[in-house]
């Protein structure tokens, strides 16, 4: 017990109240999960000997094949990151006008659209799964709308069925941001198989990582072909381009990392699931705090431990708890506060967007991502849960302090 570590009962050990931080080193959300270092080294040595570092190398091809096989999709086109992958898809599909997406997502999704000259139109989410609300999407379609771009936030699938039907009925393209959802299923089918294409991220903080990396997965042969050209400057042969491309290639060293991480997937899922369960058990008696759940009927990567803090029930609100955790060196994150619509440039482009996004604002104000993954032990989780419990016990004192403290 954190509070019990204190020598006197009057003075709680919480760092925010003057105690020593529970952890000497910061605990980050999204600290990379890694695979077998020896396997990575072997690949790097081989790549080194062959002097093949990028451009359709052996490891990129193998990584693409393994990802495509896992998902059960015809094509996986690896890229340097997911943001570039989104841009290349938008460009390849020739999307113009407005594209509807959630505001409750990572800002890269909106930025990739905006950077391609497409207007990101932020739509509200459903209260229970934090993903696009199909009815609200329908009400936001205008004559300028060309596509719907839902995300599977925290790996929980969007309402793929309703959104796909809506897109078909209204003659729109639908493609998904699956950056969180590798290894997750929807109605028994792996995410990555839906819509015109789905985009994966292999950034260091993601479930499976290639340091930096992304991919587009699709069953569309023509689209896959064009994505391959476009990520390599548009070259169709040595000295010829048929259209404008960009450099969006994944390097061999990144693919070597991606393969090594991919091989560790069962172990990573196991640890994530264990950690998720430990947090859930450790927090279940506390009022107004709950973990988001993952359907046991589906496959899931359990990569995100997200708590919701209901300030009506809990003695502290989310930001007070955040500050308390940060003082203990538990660097919990408010994903995805404040919502894209409250970040530049969108905040000034759409100053009133918040009034159309009530669930986004509500959810963004109560979520907190906690550290998990390979480096987080059950002992660490026990301590974090004790910190939260102690924070609730000393809520009155924390409240009076934190009102006067600047938010980090
Ligand atoms: C991480 C992330 C991205 C961007 O991925 P990068 O590979 O870092 O470019 C896009 N969308 C969502 C939802 C993400 O979490």
CSV table of C-alpha atoms and ligand atoms in Angstrom, one decimal:
chain,number,residue,atom,x,y,z
A,1,UNK,CA,0.0,0.0,0.0
A,2,UNK,CA,1.3,3.4,-1.0
A,3,UNK,CA,-0.3,5.1,2.0
A,4,UNK,CA,0.9,2.4,4.4
A,5,UNK,CA,4.5,3.0,3.3
A,6,UNK,CA,4.3,6.3,5.2
A,7,UNK,CA,5.7,6.1,8.7
A,8,UNK,CA,3.0,8.2,10.3
A,9,UNK,CA,-0.7,7.9,9.5
A,10,UNK,CA,-1.2,11.6,9.2
A,11,UNK,CA,1.2,12.1,6.3
A,12,UNK,CA,0.3,10.1,3.2
A,13,UNK,CA,3.1,8.9,1.0
A,14,UNK,CA,1.6,10.3,-2.2
A,15,UNK,CA,4.1,12.4,-4.0
A,16,UNK,CA,1.5,15.1,-4.8
A,17,UNK,CA,1.1,15.5,-1.1
A,18,UNK,CA,4.9,15.8,-0.4
A,19,UNK,CA,5.9,12.1,-0.5
A,20,UNK,CA,8.5,10.4,-2.6
A,21,UNK,CA,7.4,9.3,-6.1
A,22,UNK,CA,6.5,5.6,-6.1
A,23,UNK,CA,8.7,5.1,-9.2
A,24,UNK,CA,12.2,6.5,-9.6
A,25,UNK,CA,12.0,6.2,-13.4
A,26,UNK,CA,9.1,7.4,-15.5
A,27,UNK,CA,6.6,4.8,-16.6
A,28,UNK,CA,5.6,5.7,-20.2
A,29,UNK,CA,2.4,4.7,-22.0
A,30,UNK,CA,3.4,3.0,-25.2
A,31,UNK,CA,6.9,2.0,-24.2
A,32,UNK,CA,7.9,-0.3,-27.1
A,33,UNK,CA,7.3,-4.1,-27.0
A,34,UNK,CA,10.2,-5.9,-28.6
A,35,UNK,CA,10.9,-9.4,-29.8
A,36,UNK,CA,14.0,-11.5,-29.7
A,37,UNK,CA,17.1,-9.3,-30.1
A,38,UNK,CA,19.1,-12.1,-31.5
A,39,UNK,CA,16.6,-12.6,-34.3
A,40,UNK,CA,16.7,-8.9,-35.1
A,41,UNK,CA,20.5,-8.9,-35.1
A,42,UNK,CA,20.6,-11.8,-37.5
A,43,UNK,CA,18.4,-10.0,-39.9
A,44,UNK,CA,20.4,-6.8,-39.6
A,45,UNK,CA,23.6,-8.7,-40.2
A,46,UNK,CA,22.2,-10.3,-43.3
A,47,UNK,CA,20.9,-7.1,-44.7
A,48,UNK,CA,24.3,-5.5,-44.0
A,49,UNK,CA,26.1,-8.3,-45.8
A,50,UNK,CA,23.9,-8.1,-48.8
A,51,UNK,CA,23.9,-4.3,-48.7
A,52,UNK,CA,20.2,-4.1,-49.4
A,53,UNK,CA,18.8,-1.5,-47.1
A,54,UNK,CA,15.6,-0.4,-48.7
A,55,UNK,CA,13.5,-0.5,-52.0
A,56,UNK,CA,11.5,-3.8,-52.1
A,57,UNK,CA,14.0,-5.7,-50.0
A,58,UNK,CA,13.6,-9.2,-48.7
A,59,UNK,CA,12.5,-8.2,-45.2
A,60,UNK,CA,9.9,-5.7,-46.3
A,61,UNK,CA,8.4,-8.3,-48.6
A,62,UNK,CA,8.4,-10.9,-45.9
A,63,UNK,CA,6.8,-8.5,-43.5
A,64,UNK,CA,4.1,-7.6,-46.0
A,65,UNK,CA,3.4,-11.3,-46.6
A,66,UNK,CA,3.1,-12.1,-42.9
A,67,UNK,CA,0.8,-9.2,-42.2
A,68,UNK,CA,-1.4,-10.1,-45.2
A,69,UNK,CA,-1.5,-13.7,-44.1
A,70,UNK,CA,-2.5,-12.9,-40.5
A,71,UNK,CA,-5.3,-10.7,-41.7
A,72,UNK,CA,-6.3,-12.8,-44.6
A,73,UNK,CA,-6.1,-10.0,-47.2
A,74,UNK,CA,-4.6,-10.1,-50.7
A,75,UNK,CA,-2.3,-7.1,-50.4
A,76,UNK,CA,-0.2,-5.5,-47.8
A,77,UNK,CA,1.7,-2.4,-48.9
A,78,UNK,CA,4.3,-1.4,-46.3
A,79,UNK,CA,5.1,2.3,-45.8
A,80,UNK,CA,7.4,4.4,-43.8
A,81,UNK,CA,4.6,5.3,-41.4
A,82,UNK,CA,0.8,5.2,-41.2
A,83,UNK,CA,0.4,9.0,-41.8
A,84,UNK,CA,2.1,8.7,-45.2
A,85,UNK,CA,0.0,5.6,-45.8
A,86,UNK,CA,-3.3,7.5,-45.3
A,87,UNK,CA,-2.0,10.3,-47.6
A,88,UNK,CA,-1.1,7.9,-50.3
A,89,UNK,CA,-4.5,6.2,-50.1
A,90,UNK,CA,-6.3,9.5,-50.3
A,91,UNK,CA,-4.2,10.5,-53.3
A,92,UNK,CA,-4.5,7.1,-55.0
A,93,UNK,CA,-8.3,7.1,-54.5
A,94,UNK,CA,-8.5,10.6,-55.8
A,95,UNK,CA,-10.5,11.8,-52.9
A,96,UNK,CA,-11.6,15.4,-52.9
A,97,UNK,CA,-14.1,17.5,-51.0
A,98,UNK,CA,-15.0,16.4,-47.5
A,99,UNK,CA,-14.1,13.2,-45.7
A,100,UNK,CA,-16.0,12.3,-42.5
A,101,UNK,CA,-13.9,11.0,-39.6
A,102,UNK,CA,-14.0,11.0,-35.8
A,103,UNK,CA,-12.5,13.9,-33.9
A,104,UNK,CA,-11.8,11.4,-31.1
A,105,UNK,CA,-8.6,10.0,-32.7
A,106,UNK,CA,-5.0,10.7,-33.2
A,107,UNK,CA,-4.6,14.1,-35.0
A,108,UNK,CA,-2.5,12.4,-37.8
A,109,UNK,CA,-5.6,11.1,-39.3
A,110,UNK,CA,-7.1,14.6,-39.8
A,111,UNK,CA,-3.7,16.1,-40.7
A,112,UNK,CA,-3.2,13.5,-43.5
A,113,UNK,CA,-6.5,14.5,-45.1
A,114,UNK,CA,-5.9,18.2,-44.7
A,115,UNK,CA,-2.4,17.9,-46.1
A,116,UNK,CA,-3.9,16.3,-49.2
A,117,UNK,CA,-6.3,19.2,-49.6
A,118,UNK,CA,-9.3,17.3,-48.4
A,119,UNK,CA,-11.6,18.8,-45.7
A,120,UNK,CA,-11.7,16.6,-42.6
A,121,UNK,CA,-15.3,16.7,-41.3
A,122,UNK,CA,-15.4,15.7,-37.7
A,123,UNK,CA,-18.3,13.5,-36.6
A,124,UNK,CA,-19.4,12.4,-33.2
A,125,UNK,CA,-18.8,9.0,-31.6
A,126,UNK,CA,-21.0,6.4,-29.8
A,127,UNK,CA,-20.8,6.6,-26.0
A,128,UNK,CA,-20.2,2.9,-25.5
A,129,UNK,CA,-17.4,2.1,-28.0
A,130,UNK,CA,-15.9,5.6,-28.8
A,131,UNK,CA,-16.2,5.0,-32.6
A,132,UNK,CA,-18.1,6.9,-35.3
A,133,UNK,CA,-21.8,6.9,-34.8
A,134,UNK,CA,-23.3,5.8,-38.1
A,135,UNK,CA,-26.5,7.9,-37.6
A,136,UNK,CA,-24.5,11.0,-37.0
A,137,UNK,CA,-22.3,10.2,-40.0
A,138,UNK,CA,-25.5,9.9,-42.2
A,139,UNK,CA,-26.6,13.4,-41.0
A,140,UNK,CA,-23.2,14.9,-41.9
A,141,UNK,CA,-23.1,13.8,-45.6
A,142,UNK,CA,-23.2,16.8,-48.0
A,143,UNK,CA,-22.9,17.0,-51.8
A,144,UNK,CA,-19.1,17.5,-51.2
A,145,UNK,CA,-18.6,14.3,-49.2
A,146,UNK,CA,-16.5,11.7,-51.0
A,147,UNK,CA,-15.6,9.2,-48.2
A,148,UNK,CA,-16.0,8.0,-44.7
A,149,UNK,CA,-12.8,7.3,-42.7
A,150,UNK,CA,-13.7,5.6,-39.4
A,151,UNK,CA,-11.1,4.4,-36.9
A,152,UNK,CA,-11.2,1.3,-34.7
A,153,UNK,CA,-10.2,3.2,-31.6
A,154,UNK,CA,-8.2,1.2,-29.0
A,155,UNK,CA,-8.7,-1.8,-31.3
A,156,UNK,CA,-12.5,-2.0,-30.7
A,157,UNK,CA,-14.1,-2.3,-34.1
A,158,UNK,CA,-16.2,0.5,-35.5
A,159,UNK,CA,-19.7,-0.4,-36.6
A,160,UNK,CA,-18.3,-1.7,-39.9
A,161,UNK,CA,-21.5,-3.2,-41.1
A,162,UNK,CA,-23.6,0.0,-40.7
A,163,UNK,CA,-20.9,2.3,-42.0
A,164,UNK,CA,-20.2,0.1,-45.0
A,165,UNK,CA,-23.9,-0.1,-45.9
A,166,UNK,CA,-24.2,3.7,-45.5
A,167,UNK,CA,-21.2,4.3,-47.8
A,168,UNK,CA,-22.7,2.0,-50.4
A,169,UNK,CA,-26.1,3.6,-50.2
A,170,UNK,CA,-24.7,7.0,-50.6
A,171,UNK,CA,-22.1,6.2,-53.2
A,172,UNK,CA,-19.1,7.0,-50.9
A,173,UNK,CA,-15.8,5.3,-50.4
A,174,UNK,CA,-15.1,3.8,-47.0
A,175,UNK,CA,-11.6,3.1,-45.7
A,176,UNK,CA,-10.6,2.5,-42.1
A,177,UNK,CA,-7.9,3.7,-39.7
A,178,UNK,CA,-6.8,0.4,-38.2
A,179,UNK,CA,-3.7,1.8,-36.5
A,180,UNK,CA,-4.8,0.3,-33.2
A,181,UNK,CA,-6.5,-2.8,-34.5
A,182,UNK,CA,-3.9,-5.3,-35.8
A,183,UNK,CA,-4.8,-8.7,-34.3
A,184,UNK,CA,-8.4,-7.7,-33.6
A,185,UNK,CA,-11.5,-9.2,-35.1
A,186,UNK,CA,-15.0,-8.1,-36.1
A,187,UNK,CA,-17.7,-10.7,-36.2
A,188,UNK,CA,-15.0,-13.3,-36.3
A,189,UNK,CA,-13.1,-11.7,-39.3
A,190,UNK,CA,-9.8,-10.0,-38.8
A,191,UNK,CA,-9.8,-6.3,-39.0
A,192,UNK,CA,-7.9,-5.2,-42.1
A,193,UNK,CA,-10.3,-6.9,-44.5
A,194,UNK,CA,-12.9,-4.2,-44.6
A,195,UNK,CA,-13.8,-1.2,-46.8
A,196,UNK,CA,-11.7,-0.2,-49.8
A,197,UNK,CA,-8.6,-0.4,-47.6
A,198,UNK,CA,-7.5,-0.3,-44.0
A,199,UNK,CA,-4.4,1.5,-42.7
A,200,UNK,CA,-2.1,0.0,-40.0
A,201,UNK,CA,0.6,1.7,-38.0
A,202,UNK,CA,3.8,0.0,-36.8
A,203,UNK,CA,5.0,3.0,-34.9
A,204,UNK,CA,7.2,2.1,-31.8
A,205,UNK,CA,4.3,2.7,-29.5
A,206,UNK,CA,1.9,0.4,-31.3
A,207,UNK,CA,1.0,-3.2,-30.7
A,208,UNK,CA,3.4,-4.6,-33.3
A,209,UNK,CA,6.2,-2.2,-34.2
A,210,UNK,CA,8.8,-1.6,-36.9
A,211,UNK,CA,10.2,1.4,-35.1
A,212,UNK,CA,8.5,3.6,-37.6
A,213,UNK,CA,6.2,2.0,-40.1
A,214,UNK,CA,2.7,1.6,-41.6
A,215,UNK,CA,0.9,-0.4,-44.2
A,216,UNK,CA,-2.2,-0.3,-46.3
A,217,UNK,CA,-4.1,-3.6,-46.5
A,218,UNK,CA,-6.6,-4.2,-49.2
A,219,UNK,CA,-8.2,-6.8,-51.5
A,220,UNK,CA,-8.3,-4.3,-54.4
A,221,UNK,CA,-5.6,-5.3,-56.9
A,222,UNK,CA,-5.7,-2.1,-58.8
A,223,UNK,CA,-5.4,0.0,-55.7
A,224,UNK,CA,-2.6,-2.0,-54.4
A,225,UNK,CA,-0.7,-1.7,-57.6
A,226,UNK,CA,-1.1,2.1,-57.6
A,227,UNK,CA,-0.1,2.3,-54.0
A,228,UNK,CA,3.1,0.5,-54.8
A,229,UNK,CA,4.0,2.9,-57.5
A,230,UNK,CA,3.0,5.9,-55.5
A,231,UNK,CA,5.1,5.1,-52.5
A,232,UNK,CA,8.1,4.8,-54.8
A,233,UNK,CA,8.0,8.2,-56.5
A,234,UNK,CA,5.5,6.9,-59.1
A,235,UNK,CA,8.2,4.9,-61.0
A,236,UNK,CA,6.8,2.3,-63.4
A,237,UNK,CA,10.3,1.4,-64.7
A,238,UNK,CA,13.9,2.7,-64.3
A,239,UNK,CA,13.5,6.0,-66.0
A,240,UNK,CA,9.8,6.5,-66.2
A,241,UNK,CA,6.9,7.8,-64.0
A,242,UNK,CA,3.3,7.7,-65.1
A,243,UNK,CA,1.9,9.9,-62.3
A,244,UNK,CA,3.0,11.8,-59.3
A,245,UNK,CA,4.3,9.7,-56.4
A,246,UNK,CA,6.1,10.3,-53.2
A,247,UNK,CA,8.7,8.5,-51.1
A,248,UNK,CA,6.7,6.4,-48.6
A,249,UNK,CA,8.9,3.3,-48.5
A,250,UNK,CA,9.6,1.2,-45.4
A,251,UNK,CA,13.3,0.4,-44.9
A,252,UNK,CA,14.8,-3.0,-44.4
A,253,UNK,CA,15.9,-2.3,-40.9
A,254,UNK,CA,12.4,-1.3,-40.0
A,255,UNK,CA,11.0,-4.5,-41.6
A,256,UNK,CA,13.6,-6.5,-39.7
A,257,UNK,CA,12.2,-5.0,-36.5
A,258,UNK,CA,8.6,-5.5,-37.7
A,259,UNK,CA,9.2,-9.2,-38.3
A,260,UNK,CA,10.9,-9.6,-35.0
A,261,UNK,CA,8.1,-7.9,-33.2
A,262,UNK,CA,5.5,-9.8,-35.2
A,263,UNK,CA,7.0,-13.1,-34.1
A,264,UNK,CA,6.6,-12.0,-30.5
A,265,UNK,CA,2.9,-11.3,-31.0
A,266,UNK,CA,1.5,-14.2,-28.9
A,267,UNK,CA,3.7,-13.3,-26.0
A,268,UNK,CA,2.8,-9.6,-26.2
A,269,UNK,CA,-0.9,-10.3,-26.3
A,270,UNK,CA,-0.6,-12.6,-23.3
A,271,UNK,CA,1.2,-10.0,-21.3
A,272,UNK,CA,-1.3,-7.3,-22.4
A,273,UNK,CA,-4.2,-9.4,-21.4
A,274,UNK,CA,-2.7,-10.3,-18.1
A,275,UNK,CA,-2.0,-6.6,-17.4
A,276,UNK,CA,-5.5,-5.6,-18.4
A,277,UNK,CA,-7.0,-8.1,-16.0
A,278,UNK,CA,-4.7,-7.0,-13.2
A,279,UNK,CA,-5.7,-3.4,-13.6
A,280,UNK,CA,-9.4,-4.4,-13.8
A,281,UNK,CA,-9.1,-6.4,-10.6
A,282,UNK,CA,-7.0,-3.8,-8.8
A,283,UNK,CA,-9.5,-1.0,-9.6
A,284,UNK,CA,-12.8,-2.7,-9.4
A,285,UNK,CA,-13.7,-1.7,-5.9
A,286,UNK,CA,-13.0,2.0,-6.5
A,287,UNK,CA,-16.1,4.2,-7.2
A,288,UNK,CA,-16.4,6.0,-10.6
A,289,UNK,CA,-13.5,4.4,-12.3
A,290,UNK,CA,-13.7,1.6,-14.8
A,291,UNK,CA,-11.7,-0.1,-17.5
A,292,UNK,CA,-13.0,-0.2,-21.1
A,293,UNK,CA,-13.8,-3.8,-21.9
A,294,UNK,CA,-12.9,-5.9,-24.9
A,295,UNK,CA,-15.4,-8.3,-26.3
A,296,UNK,CA,-14.5,-11.9,-25.4
A,297,UNK,CA,-16.3,-13.1,-28.5
A,298,UNK,CA,-13.6,-11.4,-30.7
A,299,UNK,CA,-9.8,-11.6,-30.9
A,300,UNK,CA,-8.2,-8.6,-29.3
A,301,UNK,CA,-4.6,-7.3,-28.8
A,302,UNK,CA,-5.4,-5.7,-25.4
A,303,UNK,CA,-2.8,-3.1,-26.2
A,304,UNK,CA,-4.5,-0.2,-24.5
A,305,UNK,CA,-5.5,-0.1,-20.8
A,306,UNK,CA,-8.0,2.8,-20.8
A,307,UNK,CA,-9.8,3.9,-17.7
A,308,UNK,CA,-12.8,6.1,-17.6
A,309,UNK,CA,-13.1,8.4,-14.7
A,310,UNK,CA,-16.7,9.4,-13.9
A,311,UNK,CA,-16.3,12.6,-11.9
A,312,UNK,CA,-19.9,12.3,-10.7
A,313,UNK,CA,-19.0,9.1,-8.9
A,314,UNK,CA,-15.3,9.3,-8.3
A,315,UNK,CA,-13.9,11.6,-5.7
A,316,UNK,CA,-11.4,13.0,-8.2
A,317,UNK,CA,-11.8,14.0,-11.8
A,318,UNK,CA,-9.7,12.7,-14.6
A,319,UNK,CA,-7.2,15.6,-14.6
A,320,UNK,CA,-6.7,15.5,-10.8
A,321,UNK,CA,-6.0,11.8,-11.1
A,322,UNK,CA,-3.6,12.4,-14.0
A,323,UNK,CA,-1.7,15.0,-12.0
A,324,UNK,CA,-1.5,12.6,-9.0
A,325,UNK,CA,-0.1,9.8,-11.2
A,326,UNK,CA,2.4,12.0,-13.0
A,327,UNK,CA,3.8,13.1,-9.6
A,328,UNK,CA,4.4,9.4,-8.9
A,329,UNK,CA,6.2,9.1,-12.3
A,330,UNK,CA,3.3,7.2,-13.8
A,331,UNK,CA,3.0,9.1,-17.1
A,332,UNK,CA,-0.6,8.2,-17.9
A,333,UNK,CA,-2.0,9.9,-21.1
A,334,UNK,CA,-5.3,11.5,-21.9
A,335,UNK,CA,-5.8,9.8,-25.3
A,336,UNK,CA,-7.5,11.4,-27.2
A,337,UNK,CA,-8.1,14.6,-25.4
A,338,UNK,CA,-9.0,17.3,-26.4
A,339,UNK,CA,-10.2,15.8,-29.7
A,340,UNK,CA,-8.8,16.9,-33.1
A,341,UNK,CA,-11.4,19.7,-33.4
A,342,UNK,CA,-9.7,21.5,-30.5
A,343,UNK,CA,-6.3,21.3,-32.0
A,344,UNK,CA,-4.7,23.7,-34.6
A,345,UNK,CA,-5.6,24.3,-37.4
A,346,UNK,CA,-9.1,22.8,-36.8
A,347,UNK,CA,-9.9,24.7,-33.7
A,348,UNK,CA,-9.8,28.0,-35.6
A,349,UNK,CA,-11.3,26.6,-38.8
A,350,UNK,CA,-14.3,25.1,-36.9
A,351,UNK,CA,-14.6,27.1,-33.6
A,352,UNK,CA,-18.0,25.7,-32.9
A,353,UNK,CA,-17.4,22.1,-33.7
A,354,UNK,CA,-17.6,21.1,-30.0
A,355,UNK,CA,-21.4,21.8,-29.9
A,356,UNK,CA,-21.9,19.0,-32.6
A,357,UNK,CA,-19.6,16.6,-30.8
A,358,UNK,CA,-21.1,16.1,-27.3
A,359,UNK,CA,-20.0,12.4,-26.9
A,360,UNK,CA,-16.5,13.3,-28.1
A,361,UNK,CA,-16.2,16.1,-25.6
A,362,UNK,CA,-17.6,13.9,-22.8
A,363,UNK,CA,-15.4,10.9,-23.5
A,364,UNK,CA,-12.3,13.0,-24.1
A,365,UNK,CA,-12.8,14.5,-20.6
A,366,UNK,CA,-12.8,11.2,-18.8
A,367,UNK,CA,-10.3,8.8,-20.4
A,368,UNK,CA,-6.9,7.9,-19.2
A,369,UNK,CA,-4.4,5.5,-20.8
A,370,UNK,CA,-2.3,3.6,-18.3
A,371,UNK,CA,1.1,2.0,-18.9
A,372,UNK,CA,1.1,-1.6,-20.0
A,373,UNK,CA,3.1,-3.9,-22.2
A,374,UNK,CA,6.2,-6.1,-21.7
A,375,UNK,CA,7.9,-3.8,-19.2
A,376,UNK,CA,4.9,-3.4,-16.9
A,377,UNK,CA,4.9,-6.1,-14.2
A,378,UNK,CA,2.0,-7.2,-12.0
A,379,UNK,CA,3.9,-5.6,-9.1
A,380,UNK,CA,4.0,-2.3,-10.9
A,381,UNK,CA,0.3,-2.5,-11.6
A,382,UNK,CA,-0.4,-3.3,-8.0
A,383,UNK,CA,1.4,-0.1,-7.0
A,384,UNK,CA,-0.4,2.0,-9.6
A,385,UNK,CA,-3.7,0.7,-8.4
A,386,UNK,CA,-2.7,1.5,-4.8
A,387,UNK,CA,-1.7,5.0,-5.9
A,388,UNK,CA,-5.2,5.5,-7.4
A,389,UNK,CA,-6.8,4.1,-4.3
A,390,UNK,CA,-4.8,6.3,-2.0
A,391,UNK,CA,-5.5,9.3,-4.3
A,392,UNK,CA,-9.2,8.6,-3.8
A,393,UNK,CA,-8.7,8.4,0.0
A,394,UNK,CA,-7.0,11.7,0.1
A,395,UNK,CA,-9.2,13.3,-2.6
A,396,UNK,CA,-10.1,16.3,-0.5
A,397,UNK,CA,-6.5,17.3,0.0
A,398,UNK,CA,-5.6,16.6,-3.7
A,399,UNK,CA,-8.5,18.6,-4.9
A,400,UNK,CA,-7.6,21.7,-2.8
A,401,UNK,CA,-4.0,21.5,-4.2
A,402,UNK,CA,-4.6,20.6,-7.8
A,403,UNK,CA,-7.0,23.5,-8.4
A,404,UNK,CA,-4.1,25.8,-8.0
A,405,UNK,CA,-1.5,23.7,-10.0
A,406,UNK,CA,-0.9,24.1,-13.7
A,407,UNK,CA,-1.8,21.1,-15.8
A,408,UNK,CA,1.0,19.2,-17.4
B,1,LIG,C1,-0.5,6.2,-34.4
B,1,LIG,C2,-1.7,6.5,-35.2
B,1,LIG,C3,-1.7,7.0,-36.5
B,1,LIG,C4,-0.4,7.5,-37.2
B,1,LIG,O1,0.5,6.4,-37.2
B,1,LIG,P1,2.1,6.8,-37.6
B,1,LIG,O2,2.6,5.4,-38.0
B,1,LIG,O3,2.7,7.2,-36.4
B,1,LIG,O4,2.1,7.8,-38.7
B,1,LIG,C5,-2.9,7.2,-37.2
B,1,LIG,N1,-4.1,7.0,-36.6
B,1,LIG,C6,-4.2,6.6,-35.3
B,1,LIG,C7,-5.5,6.3,-34.7
B,1,LIG,C8,-3.0,6.3,-34.6
B,1,LIG,O5,-3.1,5.9,-33.3
